[in-house]
Coordinates of C-alpha atoms and ligand atoms in Angstrom, one line a residue:
M1 CA 63.2 -38.9 -55.5
K2 CA 64.8 -41.8 -53.8
K3 CA 67.2 -41.0 -50.9
A4 CA 70.3 -42.9 -49.8
I5 CA 72.8 -42.6 -47.1
V6 CA 76.4 -43.7 -48.0
T7 CA 79.0 -43.9 -45.1
G8 CA 82.7 -43.7 -45.9
I9 CA 82.0 -41.4 -49.0
S10 CA 85.7 -40.4 -48.9
G11 CA 86.6 -43.9 -49.7
Q12 CA 87.2 -45.9 -52.9
D13 CA 83.7 -47.5 -53.0
G14 CA 82.1 -44.5 -51.4
A15 CA 83.1 -42.3 -54.5
Y16 CA 82.1 -44.9 -57.2
L17 CA 78.8 -45.6 -55.3
A18 CA 77.9 -41.9 -55.0
Q19 CA 78.7 -41.6 -58.6
L20 CA 76.3 -44.5 -59.7
L21 CA 73.4 -43.4 -57.3
L22 CA 73.5 -39.7 -58.6
E23 CA 73.5 -41.2 -62.2
K24 CA 70.5 -43.3 -61.2
G25 CA 68.6 -40.0 -59.8
Y26 CA 69.1 -40.5 -56.1
K27 CA 69.6 -37.8 -53.5
V28 CA 72.9 -38.8 -51.8
Y29 CA 73.8 -38.1 -48.3
G30 CA 77.5 -38.8 -48.2
T31 CA 78.9 -39.1 -44.7
F32 CA 82.6 -38.5 -43.8
R33 CA 84.5 -38.0 -40.5
R34 CA 85.9 -34.6 -39.5
T35 CA 89.7 -34.3 -40.3
S36 CA 91.9 -31.3 -40.2
S37 CA 92.2 -31.3 -43.9
V38 CA 89.7 -32.3 -46.6
N39 CA 89.9 -35.6 -48.2
F40 CA 87.5 -35.7 -51.3
W41 CA 90.1 -36.2 -54.0
R42 CA 88.3 -39.4 -55.2
M43 CA 84.8 -37.6 -55.8
E44 CA 86.6 -34.7 -57.3
G45 CA 88.4 -37.2 -59.7
L46 CA 85.0 -38.7 -60.7
G47 CA 83.6 -35.1 -61.1
V48 CA 80.6 -35.7 -58.5
M49 CA 81.7 -32.9 -56.2
G50 CA 79.3 -30.2 -56.1
H51 CA 76.6 -32.3 -57.8
P52 CA 73.1 -30.7 -56.7
N53 CA 71.9 -34.1 -55.4
L54 CA 74.9 -34.8 -53.3
E55 CA 74.9 -33.5 -49.7
L56 CA 78.1 -34.2 -47.6
V57 CA 77.3 -34.7 -44.0
E58 CA 79.8 -35.0 -41.0
H59 CA 79.1 -38.1 -39.1
D60 CA 81.5 -40.6 -36.9
L61 CA 80.0 -44.0 -36.9
T62 CA 81.5 -44.8 -33.3
D63 CA 78.8 -42.3 -32.1
Q64 CA 75.5 -44.0 -31.6
G65 CA 73.5 -40.8 -30.8
A66 CA 75.1 -39.2 -34.0
T67 CA 74.0 -42.3 -36.2
F68 CA 70.2 -41.9 -34.7
A69 CA 70.2 -38.2 -35.4
L70 CA 71.4 -38.8 -38.9
V71 CA 68.9 -41.5 -39.7
S72 CA 66.2 -39.6 -38.2
K73 CA 67.0 -36.4 -40.0
F74 CA 67.3 -37.7 -43.4
R75 CA 65.0 -40.8 -43.4
P76 CA 66.5 -42.3 -46.5
Q77 CA 65.0 -45.5 -48.3
E78 CA 68.4 -47.1 -48.3
I79 CA 71.6 -47.0 -46.2
Y80 CA 75.1 -48.1 -47.6
N81 CA 77.4 -48.8 -44.6
L82 CA 80.7 -48.7 -46.2
A83 CA 82.9 -46.6 -43.6
A84 CA 85.5 -48.8 -41.9
Q85 CA 89.0 -48.9 -40.5
S86 CA 89.5 -51.1 -43.6
F87 CA 93.4 -51.7 -43.6
V88 CA 94.0 -55.1 -42.3
G89 CA 97.7 -54.5 -41.4
V90 CA 96.7 -51.3 -39.1
S91 CA 94.0 -53.5 -37.4
F92 CA 96.9 -55.5 -35.5
D93 CA 98.2 -52.2 -34.1
Q94 CA 94.6 -50.7 -33.4
P95 CA 92.3 -53.8 -32.7
A96 CA 90.0 -52.0 -30.2
T97 CA 89.5 -48.8 -32.6
T98 CA 89.0 -51.3 -35.4
A99 CA 86.2 -53.2 -33.5
Q100 CA 84.4 -50.0 -32.6
I101 CA 84.4 -48.6 -36.1
T102 CA 84.5 -51.5 -38.4
G103 CA 82.4 -53.9 -36.1
V104 CA 80.0 -51.9 -33.6
G105 CA 79.4 -49.2 -36.2
A106 CA 77.1 -51.3 -38.1
L107 CA 75.0 -52.2 -35.1
H108 CA 74.5 -48.4 -34.5
F109 CA 72.8 -48.1 -38.0
L110 CA 70.9 -51.5 -37.4
E111 CA 69.5 -50.1 -34.2
A112 CA 68.6 -46.7 -35.6
I113 CA 66.6 -48.5 -38.5
R114 CA 64.9 -50.7 -36.1
L115 CA 63.7 -48.0 -33.8
I116 CA 63.2 -45.0 -36.3
D117 CA 62.0 -46.7 -39.5
P118 CA 62.2 -50.4 -40.1
S119 CA 61.4 -50.0 -43.8
I120 CA 64.9 -48.5 -44.5
R121 CA 66.9 -51.0 -46.5
F122 CA 70.6 -51.7 -45.3
Y123 CA 73.7 -52.8 -47.0
Q124 CA 76.7 -53.9 -44.9
A125 CA 80.1 -54.1 -46.5
S126 CA 81.3 -57.5 -45.6
T127 CA 84.5 -59.0 -46.8
S128 CA 86.3 -62.1 -48.1
E129 CA 88.8 -61.5 -45.0
M130 CA 86.1 -63.2 -42.9
F131 CA 87.1 -66.6 -44.6
G132 CA 90.6 -66.0 -43.5
K133 CA 92.3 -69.4 -43.0
V134 CA 90.0 -70.8 -45.8
Q135 CA 87.9 -74.0 -45.1
A136 CA 87.0 -74.6 -48.8
V137 CA 88.0 -73.6 -52.3
P138 CA 86.4 -71.6 -53.9
Q139 CA 84.6 -69.7 -51.2
T140 CA 80.8 -69.1 -51.3
E141 CA 78.1 -67.8 -49.2
D142 CA 78.1 -71.3 -47.2
T143 CA 81.7 -71.5 -46.6
P144 CA 82.6 -71.4 -42.8
F145 CA 84.4 -68.3 -41.5
Y146 CA 87.8 -68.2 -39.8
P147 CA 89.1 -64.6 -39.7
R148 CA 92.8 -64.0 -39.3
S149 CA 93.0 -60.3 -38.3
P150 CA 91.3 -58.0 -35.8
Y151 CA 89.9 -56.5 -38.9
G152 CA 88.3 -59.7 -40.1
V153 CA 86.9 -60.6 -36.6
A154 CA 85.3 -57.0 -36.4
K155 CA 83.8 -57.5 -39.9
L156 CA 82.4 -60.8 -38.9
Y157 CA 80.6 -59.2 -36.1
A158 CA 79.1 -56.8 -38.4
H159 CA 78.1 -59.5 -40.7
W160 CA 76.5 -61.6 -38.2
I161 CA 74.6 -58.7 -36.5
T162 CA 73.2 -57.9 -39.9
V163 CA 72.0 -61.4 -40.4
N164 CA 70.8 -61.4 -36.9
Y165 CA 68.7 -58.3 -37.4
R166 CA 67.2 -59.6 -40.7
E167 CA 66.0 -62.7 -39.1
S168 CA 65.0 -61.2 -35.7
Y169 CA 63.3 -57.9 -36.8
N170 CA 62.6 -58.8 -40.4
L171 CA 64.6 -55.7 -41.6
F172 CA 65.8 -55.7 -45.1
A173 CA 69.5 -55.9 -44.3
S174 CA 71.8 -57.5 -46.9
S175 CA 75.5 -58.4 -46.3
G176 CA 77.9 -58.3 -49.5
I177 CA 80.8 -60.5 -49.0
L178 CA 83.1 -58.7 -51.5
F179 CA 86.4 -60.1 -52.4
N180 CA 89.2 -57.5 -53.0
H181 CA 88.3 -54.8 -55.4
E182 CA 90.6 -52.2 -56.8
S183 CA 90.9 -49.3 -59.0
P184 CA 92.9 -46.1 -59.7
L185 CA 91.1 -44.7 -56.6
R186 CA 92.4 -47.5 -54.3
G187 CA 94.3 -46.1 -51.3
R188 CA 98.1 -46.2 -51.7
E189 CA 98.7 -48.5 -48.6
F190 CA 96.9 -51.5 -50.3
V191 CA 99.1 -53.7 -52.1
T192 CA 97.8 -53.2 -55.9
R193 CA 97.9 -49.6 -55.7
K194 CA 101.3 -49.5 -53.8
I195 CA 102.6 -51.5 -56.6
T196 CA 101.3 -49.6 -59.6
D197 CA 102.2 -46.2 -57.9
A198 CA 105.9 -47.6 -57.6
V199 CA 105.9 -48.9 -61.1
A200 CA 104.9 -45.5 -62.3
K201 CA 107.7 -43.8 -60.2
I202 CA 110.1 -46.2 -61.3
K203 CA 109.4 -45.7 -65.0
L204 CA 109.7 -42.0 -64.3
G205 CA 112.9 -42.1 -62.4
K206 CA 111.3 -41.0 -59.2
L207 CA 112.0 -44.5 -57.4
D208 CA 114.5 -47.1 -57.7
C209 CA 113.1 -50.1 -55.8
L210 CA 109.8 -51.2 -54.6
E211 CA 109.6 -53.0 -51.1
L212 CA 106.8 -55.5 -50.3
G213 CA 106.1 -58.0 -47.8
N214 CA 104.4 -61.5 -48.4
L215 CA 104.5 -62.3 -52.3
D216 CA 102.9 -65.7 -52.0
A217 CA 99.5 -64.3 -50.8
K218 CA 96.8 -65.2 -53.4
R219 CA 93.9 -62.8 -53.9
D220 CA 90.8 -62.6 -56.0
W221 CA 91.1 -59.1 -57.5
G222 CA 88.3 -57.5 -59.4
Y223 CA 87.2 -53.7 -60.5
A224 CA 85.7 -51.6 -57.7
K225 CA 83.4 -49.6 -60.1
E226 CA 81.7 -52.9 -61.0
Y227 CA 81.4 -54.1 -57.5
V228 CA 79.4 -51.0 -56.2
E229 CA 76.8 -51.9 -58.9
G230 CA 76.5 -55.3 -57.0
M231 CA 75.8 -53.3 -53.7
W232 CA 73.0 -51.4 -55.3
R233 CA 71.4 -54.5 -56.9
M234 CA 71.4 -56.2 -53.5
L235 CA 69.1 -53.4 -52.2
Q236 CA 67.0 -53.6 -55.3
A237 CA 66.3 -57.5 -54.8
D238 CA 63.0 -58.7 -53.7
E239 CA 64.5 -60.1 -50.4
S240 CA 67.7 -59.3 -48.4
D241 CA 70.2 -61.8 -48.4
T242 CA 73.9 -62.6 -48.3
F243 CA 75.8 -62.4 -51.7
V244 CA 79.7 -63.1 -52.7
L245 CA 81.0 -60.7 -55.3
A246 CA 84.1 -61.9 -56.7
T247 CA 85.8 -62.9 -60.0
N248 CA 86.5 -66.6 -59.4
R249 CA 90.3 -65.9 -60.5
T250 CA 93.2 -66.0 -58.0
E251 CA 96.7 -64.7 -58.5
T252 CA 99.8 -64.1 -56.1
V253 CA 101.0 -60.8 -55.2
R254 CA 104.0 -61.8 -57.1
D255 CA 102.0 -62.3 -60.2
F256 CA 100.5 -58.9 -59.8
V257 CA 104.1 -57.3 -59.6
S258 CA 105.0 -59.1 -62.9
M259 CA 101.7 -57.8 -64.5
A260 CA 102.3 -54.4 -63.5
F261 CA 105.8 -53.9 -64.7
R262 CA 104.9 -55.7 -68.0
A263 CA 102.3 -52.8 -68.4
I264 CA 105.5 -50.6 -68.7
G265 CA 107.2 -53.2 -71.0
V266 CA 109.7 -54.5 -68.3
E267 CA 109.9 -58.3 -67.9
L268 CA 111.1 -59.5 -64.4
E269 CA 113.2 -62.3 -63.1
F270 CA 112.7 -63.3 -59.7
S271 CA 115.3 -64.8 -57.4
G272 CA 116.3 -65.7 -53.8
K273 CA 113.7 -67.0 -51.3
E274 CA 111.3 -65.6 -48.9
D275 CA 112.6 -62.7 -47.1
Q276 CA 115.6 -62.4 -49.4
E277 CA 113.5 -62.3 -52.6
V278 CA 114.3 -59.8 -55.2
A279 CA 113.0 -59.1 -58.8
K280 CA 115.4 -57.7 -61.5
D281 CA 114.7 -56.2 -64.6
K282 CA 115.6 -58.7 -67.2
A283 CA 116.9 -56.2 -69.7
T284 CA 119.1 -54.3 -67.3
G285 CA 119.7 -56.5 -64.4
K286 CA 118.7 -53.6 -62.0
V287 CA 116.9 -54.9 -58.8
V288 CA 113.3 -53.3 -58.9
M289 CA 111.6 -55.0 -56.2
R290 CA 112.8 -56.5 -52.8
V291 CA 111.1 -58.2 -50.0
N292 CA 111.1 -56.3 -46.6
P293 CA 109.9 -58.5 -43.8
K294 CA 108.4 -55.4 -42.0
F295 CA 105.5 -55.6 -44.2
Y296 CA 104.7 -59.1 -43.1
R297 CA 101.6 -59.6 -40.9
P298 CA 101.4 -61.5 -37.6
A299 CA 98.9 -63.6 -39.3
E300 CA 98.3 -64.1 -43.1
V301 CA 95.3 -64.9 -45.2
D302 CA 97.0 -67.2 -47.8
L303 CA 94.3 -67.9 -50.5
L304 CA 91.1 -66.1 -51.5
I305 CA 89.0 -66.8 -54.5
G306 CA 85.4 -66.5 -54.5
N307 CA 82.5 -68.1 -56.5
P308 CA 79.9 -65.4 -57.4
A309 CA 77.3 -67.8 -58.9
K310 CA 74.6 -66.8 -56.5
A311 CA 75.0 -63.1 -57.3
K312 CA 74.9 -63.9 -61.0
A313 CA 71.7 -66.0 -60.7
K314 CA 69.7 -63.8 -58.5
L315 CA 70.9 -60.3 -59.1
G316 CA 72.3 -60.7 -62.6
W317 CA 75.6 -59.4 -61.5
E318 CA 79.0 -60.6 -63.0
P319 CA 82.5 -59.0 -63.4
T320 CA 83.8 -58.2 -66.8
T321 CA 87.1 -56.2 -66.5
T322 CA 90.1 -58.8 -66.4
L323 CA 92.9 -58.4 -63.9
E324 CA 95.3 -57.4 -66.9
Q325 CA 92.9 -54.6 -67.8
L326 CA 92.5 -53.4 -64.3
C327 CA 96.3 -53.6 -63.7
D328 CA 96.9 -51.6 -67.1
M329 CA 94.2 -49.0 -66.0
M330 CA 96.0 -48.4 -62.6
V331 CA 99.4 -48.2 -64.0
K332 CA 98.4 -45.6 -66.5
A333 CA 96.5 -43.6 -64.0
D334 CA 99.6 -43.5 -61.7
I335 CA 101.9 -42.5 -64.5
G336 CA 99.6 -39.7 -65.4
R337 CA 99.2 -38.4 -61.7
N338 CA 103.0 -38.7 -61.2
Q339 CA 103.7 -36.8 -64.3
R340 CA 101.3 -34.0 -63.4
D341 CA 102.4 -33.6 -59.8
A342 CA 106.3 -33.7 -59.0
S343 CA 105.5 -34.1 -55.2
F344 CA 102.9 -37.1 -55.7
Ligands
LIG401 P1 88.5 -47.1 -47.8 O1 89.5 -47.4 -46.9 O2 88.9 -46.6 -49.2 O3 87.3 -46.2 -47.3 C1 86.9 -46.4 -45.8 C2 86.1 -45.1 -45.6 O4 85.6 -45.2 -44.1 C3 86.8 -43.8 -45.6 O5 85.9 -43.0 -46.3 C4 87.1 -43.4 -44.1 O6 87.2 -42.1 -44.0 C5 85.9 -44.0 -43.5 N1 86.0 -44.0 -42.1 C6 87.1 -44.7 -41.5 N2 87.0 -44.5 -40.1 C7 85.6 -43.9 -39.9 C8 85.0 -43.2 -38.8 N3 85.5 -43.6 -37.6 N4 83.8 -42.6 -39.0 C9 83.4 -42.5 -40.3 N5 84.0 -42.9 -41.3 C10 85.2 -43.5 -41.4 O7 87.7 -48.4 -48.0 P2 87.0 -49.2 -49.4 O8 86.2 -48.0 -50.1 O9 88.1 -49.7 -50.3 O10 85.9 -50.1 -48.8 C11 84.7 -49.8 -48.5 C12 84.1 -50.7 -47.5 O11 84.1 -52.1 -48.0 C13 85.0 -50.9 -46.2 O12 84.1 -51.1 -45.2 C14 85.7 -52.0 -46.4 O13 86.3 -52.5 -45.1 C15 85.0 -52.9 -47.2 N6 85.5 -53.9 -48.1 C16 86.5 -53.3 -49.0 C17 87.0 -54.1 -50.0 C18 88.0 -53.8 -51.0 O14 88.7 -54.7 -51.6 N7 87.9 -52.4 -51.3 C19 86.4 -55.7 -50.0 C20 85.7 -56.1 -49.0 C21 85.0 -55.2 -48.1 P3 88.6 -41.2 -44.3 O15 88.6 -40.9 -45.7 O16 88.6 -40.2 -43.3 O17 89.8 -42.3 -43.7
LIG402 P1 93.9 -57.1 -48.0 O1 94.5 -56.1 -48.9 O2 94.6 -57.3 -46.7 O3 93.7 -58.3 -48.8 O4 92.7 -56.4 -47.6 P2 96.1 -55.6 -49.0 O5 96.2 -55.0 -50.4 O6 96.6 -54.6 -48.0 O7 97.1 -56.8 -49.0 C1 96.9 -58.0 -50.0 C2 98.0 -59.0 -49.7 O8 99.0 -58.3 -50.2 C3 100.1 -58.8 -49.1 N1 101.3 -57.8 -49.2 C4 101.2 -56.4 -48.9 N2 100.0 -55.8 -48.6 C5 100.4 -54.3 -48.3 N3 99.2 -53.7 -48.1 N4 101.5 -53.7 -48.5 C6 102.7 -54.5 -48.6 O9 103.8 -54.1 -48.9 C7 102.4 -56.0 -48.9 N5 103.3 -56.9 -49.4 C8 102.5 -58.0 -49.5 C9 99.3 -58.6 -47.8 O10 100.2 -59.4 -46.7 C10 98.2 -59.5 -48.2 O11 98.2 -60.8 -48.1 C11 91.7 -55.5 -48.5 C12 91.2 -54.5 -47.8 O12 90.5 -53.6 -48.9 C13 90.1 -54.9 -46.8 O13 89.3 -53.8 -46.4 C14 89.2 -55.8 -47.6 O14 88.2 -56.3 -46.7 C15 90.0 -57.0 -48.3 O15 90.7 -56.4 -49.2 C16 88.9 -58.0 -49.2

């Protein structure tokens, strides 16, 4: 039986990847950090909690000794490093913590692999945020990086140290440059889920108006469940490499707001400029979205769109879920949750 360590098992991608690996017959060691209350709702939602081949292991990836102990105890064939302080906005308030977790955390695993068992295959969760102030459109594996947040800078360190260990020590260490991927399991602090949850609440009369920051940012949004398949394929390839996973379509945050309201049959009319902008329900004239500058970031990533041609050619990976389907799925899931749980 193949064994894999998945860090960040309590996160969106961790839950989907655990489900995928368990379906493929792996023994999965899923790591989580200690918190005062358990945080496994995503795995519970997917029905993988309690699976006989899933073992949950406490681990904080800022602790180098703990990382060595983890790798030497379980000796997996594959390690997927998904754990991170992953919220770009928070990284401006906690830049040093973000650097330790999101950047140096990856180095601890690479060192453990180098010294304990160099045959272990390693996946690093890299990000389109590394392109930041973009130098080419669409972005590919060859586009120069220009990160625009402490998160992007930390991820760039983790990306390059992965490439460096691949080249210096011949490790099988792959870096997946994944563009935004969403799902009903997305954290509510991220913009798509913040929008779909608010739309559900507005439909059910639990909220009057959604407040957002920059509506002009353009993102390439895909479906998380398909992206974890791409991670797995990277570690099954003949050689380790760097791959972009994306949809090659970009939309503004404003477009996603319209799409989410359309999913409940509401057409919007936008008016006002920048921090005065509002959206009204065309049928009732009620303001259902307004801009609040407190959600602006000190520096913004304006336009992301990725070309996944290399992943298609070398891994046979391509996304199939459209943004409309994804948005609809998320709105429906949030309506269901809000109906089931009054305090949600
Ligand atoms: P989430 O924010 O949903 O999950 C992050 C995970 O990291 C959580 O399990 C979290 O634990 C864990 N974590 C945070 N800090 C620590 C720590 N100090 N020690 C151990 N674990 C920690 O992110 P996603 O699932 O969306 O993303 C997975 C990875 O992919 C991340 O590295 C992210 O940066 C990256 N990425 C994500 C993209 C996306 O669009 N989703 C795109 C590109 C890259 P807890 O639950 O306790 O907070
Ligand atoms: P991002 O995702 O920063 O791309 O990082 P997020 O959903 O947070 O922001 C996307 C864009 O929306 C704008 N925005 C808002 N964002 C949030 N969170 N809340 C708001 O109210 C709001 N209003 C407008 C943002 O300014 C931004 O332009 C995500 C994370 O998953 C990272 O870990 C990952 O690496 C990248 O995607 C790819």
